[in-house]
Amino acid sequence: MAKTMRAAYLVKPRTIEIRDVADPAPGRGELSVRVERALTCGTDLKAYQRGHPFIAMPGPFGHQYVGTVHAAGEGVQGFEAGMAVWGVHSAPCGECPYCARARYSLCPRLPEDMAFGAFAQYLRLPARVVAHNVLARPAGMPAEHAAFLEPVACVVHALERIDWRGVDRVLVLGLGSMGLLFCQVLPQFTQASIVGMGRNRERLAIAGSYGLESVLDAAHESLARQLDEDAGFDCVIECTGREQGWQSAFDAVLPGGQVLFFGGLPQGTLFAVDTYKVHYRELRLLGAFHFGPPDVRRAAELLQHGDLRVGDLLSGEMRLEDLDTALRQMEAGAGIKYAIDPWS
């Protein structure tokens, strides 16, 4: 009789079921990982609220994980049962024109083998992911901290997109989990002054402990009024994932500056851009999505040696059965990220 495991399935928006399903058997080049912890994130929340183009419904979801090798498929080298690992859920093909130019996040085959299903006791990792983006985990690193590899890789990739020459002042707009990670990782890329802006008191306090130039409370002061009082920003990193945030980011950047749009909006969303400003102020508008293998490795180095305080972003640990509660609390602004223990 096949062994079974417990897994969270997103059946439809706002509906999660905990199901007993067959353990995933690894195929050639694949790994089955025993999940120790899986983290909730903004993508999970968006999928929960309205669905996501990469996440099938009904189907398993969750993609920020850490664990140990449960079983290795035929041909796998460098991994064996019981080995502690950390990794991400995707990998580029390595063969297309985008991969040839090291634009891995644009690889058209990227969605083919995304390993969604971290909110479960076991997770099957496709061969391409195993070959490029699964690593041996450092001894002594807490599991819930190691699970931050994927979001830190996203931040690294985004910051690599920016031309840091002449950037003296940066605004991080939106202080959710990703905005707070940007505040932590930015000093690894630039000596520019950093300003954070958000609404949630808990998150404002966390950002205030990072030695930023200042932290602005968007609930009590408008960005427009703040811009009347100072010189503005050479670079704005938009992390709210809201239309107003995108507009505010565009309005806050200085002539010759850069806007990095990191917080994604639903497909088809449009927002107004003053083309006069773009043209005559020579603005650079950048998008950032996902990551590539080099970003994963730099993220691993930062988590090991970069003094990142990722534990600040954990609002608690919950059972698999409480995943719905965790996402609802995030939706209400009552939590930043939750570590899900599928075995408790």
mmCIF file with all atom_site columns, C-alpha atoms in Angstrom, residues 172-277:
data_model
loop_
_atom_site.group_PDB
_atom_site.id
_atom_site.type_symbol
_atom_site.label_atom_id
_atom_site.label_alt_id
_atom_site.label_comp_id
_atom_site.label_asym_id
_atom_site.label_entity_id
_atom_site.label_seq_id
_atom_site.pdbx_PDB_ins_code
_atom_site.Cartn_x
_atom_site.Cartn_y
_atom_site.Cartn_z
_atom_site.occupancy
_atom_site.B_iso_or_equiv
_atom_site.pdbx_formal_charge
_atom_site.auth_seq_id
_atom_site.auth_comp_id
_atom_site.auth_asym_id
_atom_site.auth_atom_id
_atom_site.pdbx_PDB_model_num
ATOM 1   C CA . VAL A 1 172 ? 11.690 51.563 0.218   1.00 0.00 ? 172 VAL A CA 1
ATOM 2   C CA . LEU A 1 173 ? 7.955  52.063 -0.232  1.00 0.00 ? 173 LEU A CA 1
ATOM 3   C CA . GLY A 1 174 ? 5.983  49.414 1.650   1.00 0.00 ? 174 GLY A CA 1
ATOM 4   C CA . LEU A 1 175 ? 7.293  47.622 4.729   1.00 0.00 ? 175 LEU A CA 1
ATOM 5   C CA . GLY A 1 176 ? 5.831  44.151 4.438   1.00 0.00 ? 176 GLY A CA 1
ATOM 6   C CA . SER A 1 177 ? 8.119  41.145 4.622   1.00 0.00 ? 177 SER A CA 1
ATOM 7   C CA . MET A 1 178 ? 9.813  41.954 1.305   1.00 0.00 ? 178 MET A CA 1
ATOM 8   C CA . GLY A 1 179 ? 10.194 45.660 2.033   1.00 0.00 ? 179 GLY A CA 1
ATOM 9   C CA . LEU A 1 180 ? 11.823 44.815 5.360   1.00 0.00 ? 180 LEU A CA 1
ATOM 10  C CA . LEU A 1 181 ? 14.153 42.375 3.603   1.00 0.00 ? 181 LEU A CA 1
ATOM 11  C CA . PHE A 1 182 ? 15.107 45.125 1.147   1.00 0.00 ? 182 PHE A CA 1
ATOM 12  C CA . CYS A 1 183 ? 15.962 47.379 4.097   1.00 0.00 ? 183 CYS A CA 1
ATOM 13  C CA . GLN A 1 184 ? 18.262 44.670 5.457   1.00 0.00 ? 184 GLN A CA 1
ATOM 14  C CA . VAL A 1 185 ? 19.945 43.665 2.194   1.00 0.00 ? 185 VAL A CA 1
ATOM 15  C CA . LEU A 1 186 ? 20.396 47.136 0.647   1.00 0.00 ? 186 LEU A CA 1
ATOM 16  C CA . PRO A 1 187 ? 23.594 47.944 2.630   1.00 0.00 ? 187 PRO A CA 1
ATOM 17  C CA . GLN A 1 188 ? 25.231 44.962 0.899   1.00 0.00 ? 188 GLN A CA 1
ATOM 18  C CA . PHE A 1 189 ? 24.787 46.799 -2.431  1.00 0.00 ? 189 PHE A CA 1
ATOM 19  C CA . THR A 1 190 ? 25.104 50.505 -1.674  1.00 0.00 ? 190 THR A CA 1
ATOM 20  C CA . GLN A 1 191 ? 26.220 53.043 0.908   1.00 0.00 ? 191 GLN A CA 1
ATOM 21  C CA . ALA A 1 192 ? 23.235 55.241 0.071   1.00 0.00 ? 192 ALA A CA 1
ATOM 22  C CA . SER A 1 193 ? 20.954 56.517 2.816   1.00 0.00 ? 193 SER A CA 1
ATOM 23  C CA . ILE A 1 194 ? 17.808 54.410 3.146   1.00 0.00 ? 194 ILE A CA 1
ATOM 24  C CA . VAL A 1 195 ? 14.328 55.633 4.042   1.00 0.00 ? 195 VAL A CA 1
ATOM 25  C CA . GLY A 1 196 ? 11.459 53.244 4.724   1.00 0.00 ? 196 GLY A CA 1
ATOM 26  C CA . MET A 1 197 ? 7.769  54.076 4.455   1.00 0.00 ? 197 MET A CA 1
ATOM 27  C CA . GLY A 1 198 ? 4.831  51.957 5.600   1.00 0.00 ? 198 GLY A CA 1
ATOM 28  C CA . ARG A 1 199 ? 1.648  51.896 7.652   1.00 0.00 ? 199 ARG A CA 1
ATOM 29  C CA . ASN A 1 200 ? 1.804  49.008 10.121  1.00 0.00 ? 200 ASN A CA 1
ATOM 30  C CA . ARG A 1 201 ? 3.159  50.052 13.537  1.00 0.00 ? 201 ARG A CA 1
ATOM 31  C CA . GLU A 1 202 ? 4.886  46.729 14.212  1.00 0.00 ? 202 GLU A CA 1
ATOM 32  C CA . ARG A 1 203 ? 6.681  46.830 10.880  1.00 0.00 ? 203 ARG A CA 1
ATOM 33  C CA . LEU A 1 204 ? 7.596  50.498 11.260  1.00 0.00 ? 204 LEU A CA 1
ATOM 34  C CA . ALA A 1 205 ? 9.217  49.645 14.592  1.00 0.00 ? 205 ALA A CA 1
ATOM 35  C CA . ILE A 1 206 ? 11.172 46.775 13.026  1.00 0.00 ? 206 ILE A CA 1
ATOM 36  C CA . ALA A 1 207 ? 12.387 49.002 10.188  1.00 0.00 ? 207 ALA A CA 1
ATOM 37  C CA . GLY A 1 208 ? 13.343 51.635 12.742  1.00 0.00 ? 208 GLY A CA 1
ATOM 38  C CA . SER A 1 209 ? 15.746 49.172 14.362  1.00 0.00 ? 209 SER A CA 1
ATOM 39  C CA . TYR A 1 210 ? 17.772 48.769 11.145  1.00 0.00 ? 210 TYR A CA 1
ATOM 40  C CA . GLY A 1 211 ? 19.640 52.072 11.317  1.00 0.00 ? 211 GLY A CA 1
ATOM 41  C CA . LEU A 1 212 ? 17.813 53.712 8.415   1.00 0.00 ? 212 LEU A CA 1
ATOM 42  C CA . GLU A 1 213 ? 17.994 57.450 7.789   1.00 0.00 ? 213 GLU A CA 1
ATOM 43  C CA . SER A 1 214 ? 14.319 57.640 8.739   1.00 0.00 ? 214 SER A CA 1
ATOM 44  C CA . VAL A 1 215 ? 11.084 55.664 8.799   1.00 0.00 ? 215 VAL A CA 1
ATOM 45  C CA . LEU A 1 216 ? 7.925  57.390 7.585   1.00 0.00 ? 216 LEU A CA 1
ATOM 46  C CA . ASP A 1 217 ? 4.434  56.497 8.770   1.00 0.00 ? 217 ASP A CA 1
ATOM 47  C CA . ALA A 1 218 ? 2.194  56.629 5.695   1.00 0.00 ? 218 ALA A CA 1
ATOM 48  C CA . ALA A 1 219 ? -0.881 56.509 7.924   1.00 0.00 ? 219 ALA A CA 1
ATOM 49  C CA . HIS A 1 220 ? -0.062 59.939 9.350   1.00 0.00 ? 220 HIS A CA 1
ATOM 50  C CA . GLU A 1 221 ? 1.954  61.788 6.716   1.00 0.00 ? 221 GLU A CA 1
ATOM 51  C CA . SER A 1 222 ? 1.631  61.780 2.961   1.00 0.00 ? 222 SER A CA 1
ATOM 52  C CA . LEU A 1 223 ? 4.583  61.122 0.712   1.00 0.00 ? 223 LEU A CA 1
ATOM 53  C CA . ALA A 1 224 ? 3.783  64.311 -1.182  1.00 0.00 ? 224 ALA A CA 1
ATOM 54  C CA . ARG A 1 225 ? 4.146  66.407 1.979   1.00 0.00 ? 225 ARG A CA 1
ATOM 55  C CA . GLN A 1 226 ? 7.376  64.629 2.859   1.00 0.00 ? 226 GLN A CA 1
ATOM 56  C CA . LEU A 1 227 ? 8.733  65.400 -0.606  1.00 0.00 ? 227 LEU A CA 1
ATOM 57  C CA . ASP A 1 228 ? 7.988  69.096 -0.040  1.00 0.00 ? 228 ASP A CA 1
ATOM 58  C CA . GLU A 1 229 ? 10.345 68.995 2.944   1.00 0.00 ? 229 GLU A CA 1
ATOM 59  C CA . ASP A 1 230 ? 13.386 67.225 1.465   1.00 0.00 ? 230 ASP A CA 1
ATOM 60  C CA . ALA A 1 231 ? 15.234 66.527 -1.763  1.00 0.00 ? 231 ALA A CA 1
ATOM 61  C CA . GLY A 1 232 ? 13.508 63.347 -2.887  1.00 0.00 ? 232 GLY A CA 1
ATOM 62  C CA . PHE A 1 233 ? 15.106 60.050 -3.875  1.00 0.00 ? 233 PHE A CA 1
ATOM 63  C CA . ASP A 1 234 ? 17.558 58.805 -6.490  1.00 0.00 ? 234 ASP A CA 1
ATOM 64  C CA . CYS A 1 235 ? 15.980 55.360 -6.352  1.00 0.00 ? 235 CYS A CA 1
ATOM 65  C CA . VAL A 1 236 ? 12.540 54.204 -5.216  1.00 0.00 ? 236 VAL A CA 1
ATOM 66  C CA . ILE A 1 237 ? 11.792 50.527 -4.589  1.00 0.00 ? 237 ILE A CA 1
ATOM 67  C CA . GLU A 1 238 ? 8.045  49.842 -4.739  1.00 0.00 ? 238 GLU A CA 1
ATOM 68  C CA . CYS A 1 239 ? 7.000  46.958 -2.469  1.00 0.00 ? 239 CYS A CA 1
ATOM 69  C CA . THR A 1 240 ? 3.328  47.630 -1.733  1.00 0.00 ? 240 THR A CA 1
ATOM 70  C CA . GLY A 1 241 ? 1.940  45.786 -4.742  1.00 0.00 ? 241 GLY A CA 1
ATOM 71  C CA . ARG A 1 242 ? -0.830 48.391 -4.991  1.00 0.00 ? 242 ARG A CA 1
ATOM 72  C CA . GLU A 1 243 ? -1.711 50.829 -7.766  1.00 0.00 ? 243 GLU A CA 1
ATOM 73  C CA . GLN A 1 244 ? -1.337 53.829 -5.455  1.00 0.00 ? 244 GLN A CA 1
ATOM 74  C CA . GLY A 1 245 ? 2.081  52.558 -4.425  1.00 0.00 ? 245 GLY A CA 1
ATOM 75  C CA . TRP A 1 246 ? 3.211  52.380 -8.043  1.00 0.00 ? 246 TRP A CA 1
ATOM 76  C CA . GLN A 1 247 ? 1.988  55.935 -8.621  1.00 0.00 ? 247 GLN A CA 1
ATOM 77  C CA . SER A 1 248 ? 3.644  57.221 -5.454  1.00 0.00 ? 248 SER A CA 1
ATOM 78  C CA . ALA A 1 249 ? 6.939  55.577 -6.384  1.00 0.00 ? 249 ALA A CA 1
ATOM 79  C CA . PHE A 1 250 ? 6.885  57.280 -9.773  1.00 0.00 ? 250 PHE A CA 1
ATOM 80  C CA . ASP A 1 251 ? 6.112  60.649 -8.190  1.00 0.00 ? 251 ASP A CA 1
ATOM 81  C CA . ALA A 1 252 ? 8.877  60.385 -5.567  1.00 0.00 ? 252 ALA A CA 1
ATOM 82  C CA . VAL A 1 253 ? 11.895 59.817 -7.812  1.00 0.00 ? 253 VAL A CA 1
ATOM 83  C CA . LEU A 1 254 ? 14.312 62.622 -8.670  1.00 0.00 ? 254 LEU A CA 1
ATOM 84  C CA . PRO A 1 255 ? 15.286 63.558 -12.255 1.00 0.00 ? 255 PRO A CA 1
ATOM 85  C CA . GLY A 1 256 ? 17.722 60.985 -13.594 1.00 0.00 ? 256 GLY A CA 1
ATOM 86  C CA . GLY A 1 257 ? 16.536 58.513 -10.968 1.00 0.00 ? 257 GLY A CA 1
ATOM 87  C CA . GLN A 1 258 ? 15.328 54.930 -11.035 1.00 0.00 ? 258 GLN A CA 1
ATOM 88  C CA . VAL A 1 259 ? 12.091 53.279 -9.942  1.00 0.00 ? 259 VAL A CA 1
ATOM 89  C CA . LEU A 1 260 ? 12.112 49.552 -9.271  1.00 0.00 ? 260 LEU A CA 1
ATOM 90  C CA . PHE A 1 261 ? 8.612  48.065 -9.354  1.00 0.00 ? 261 PHE A CA 1
ATOM 91  C CA . PHE A 1 262 ? 8.861  44.948 -7.181  1.00 0.00 ? 262 PHE A CA 1
ATOM 92  C CA . GLY A 1 263 ? 5.342  44.583 -5.777  1.00 0.00 ? 263 GLY A CA 1
ATOM 93  C CA . GLY A 1 264 ? 3.315  42.849 -8.478  1.00 0.00 ? 264 GLY A CA 1
ATOM 94  C CA . LEU A 1 265 ? -0.209 43.835 -9.534  1.00 0.00 ? 265 LEU A CA 1
ATOM 95  C CA . PRO A 1 266 ? -2.914 41.660 -11.151 1.00 0.00 ? 266 PRO A CA 1
ATOM 96  C CA . GLN A 1 267 ? -2.454 41.051 -14.867 1.00 0.00 ? 267 GLN A CA 1
ATOM 97  C CA . GLY A 1 268 ? -4.023 43.804 -16.961 1.00 0.00 ? 268 GLY A CA 1
ATOM 98  C CA . THR A 1 269 ? -3.670 46.503 -14.288 1.00 0.00 ? 269 THR A CA 1
ATOM 99  C CA . LEU A 1 270 ? -2.854 49.913 -15.774 1.00 0.00 ? 270 LEU A CA 1
ATOM 100 C CA . PHE A 1 271 ? -1.650 53.089 -14.095 1.00 0.00 ? 271 PHE A CA 1
ATOM 101 C CA . ALA A 1 272 ? -1.094 56.594 -15.440 1.00 0.00 ? 272 ALA A CA 1
ATOM 102 C CA . VAL A 1 273 ? 2.448  57.716 -16.254 1.00 0.00 ? 273 VAL A CA 1
ATOM 103 C CA . ASP A 1 274 ? 3.366  61.315 -17.015 1.00 0.00 ? 274 ASP A CA 1
ATOM 104 C CA . THR A 1 275 ? 5.378  60.722 -20.182 1.00 0.00 ? 275 THR A CA 1
ATOM 105 C CA . TYR A 1 276 ? 6.788  64.250 -19.958 1.00 0.00 ? 276 TYR A CA 1
ATOM 106 C CA . LYS A 1 277 ? 8.538  63.284 -16.708 1.00 0.00 ? 277 LYS A CA 1
#
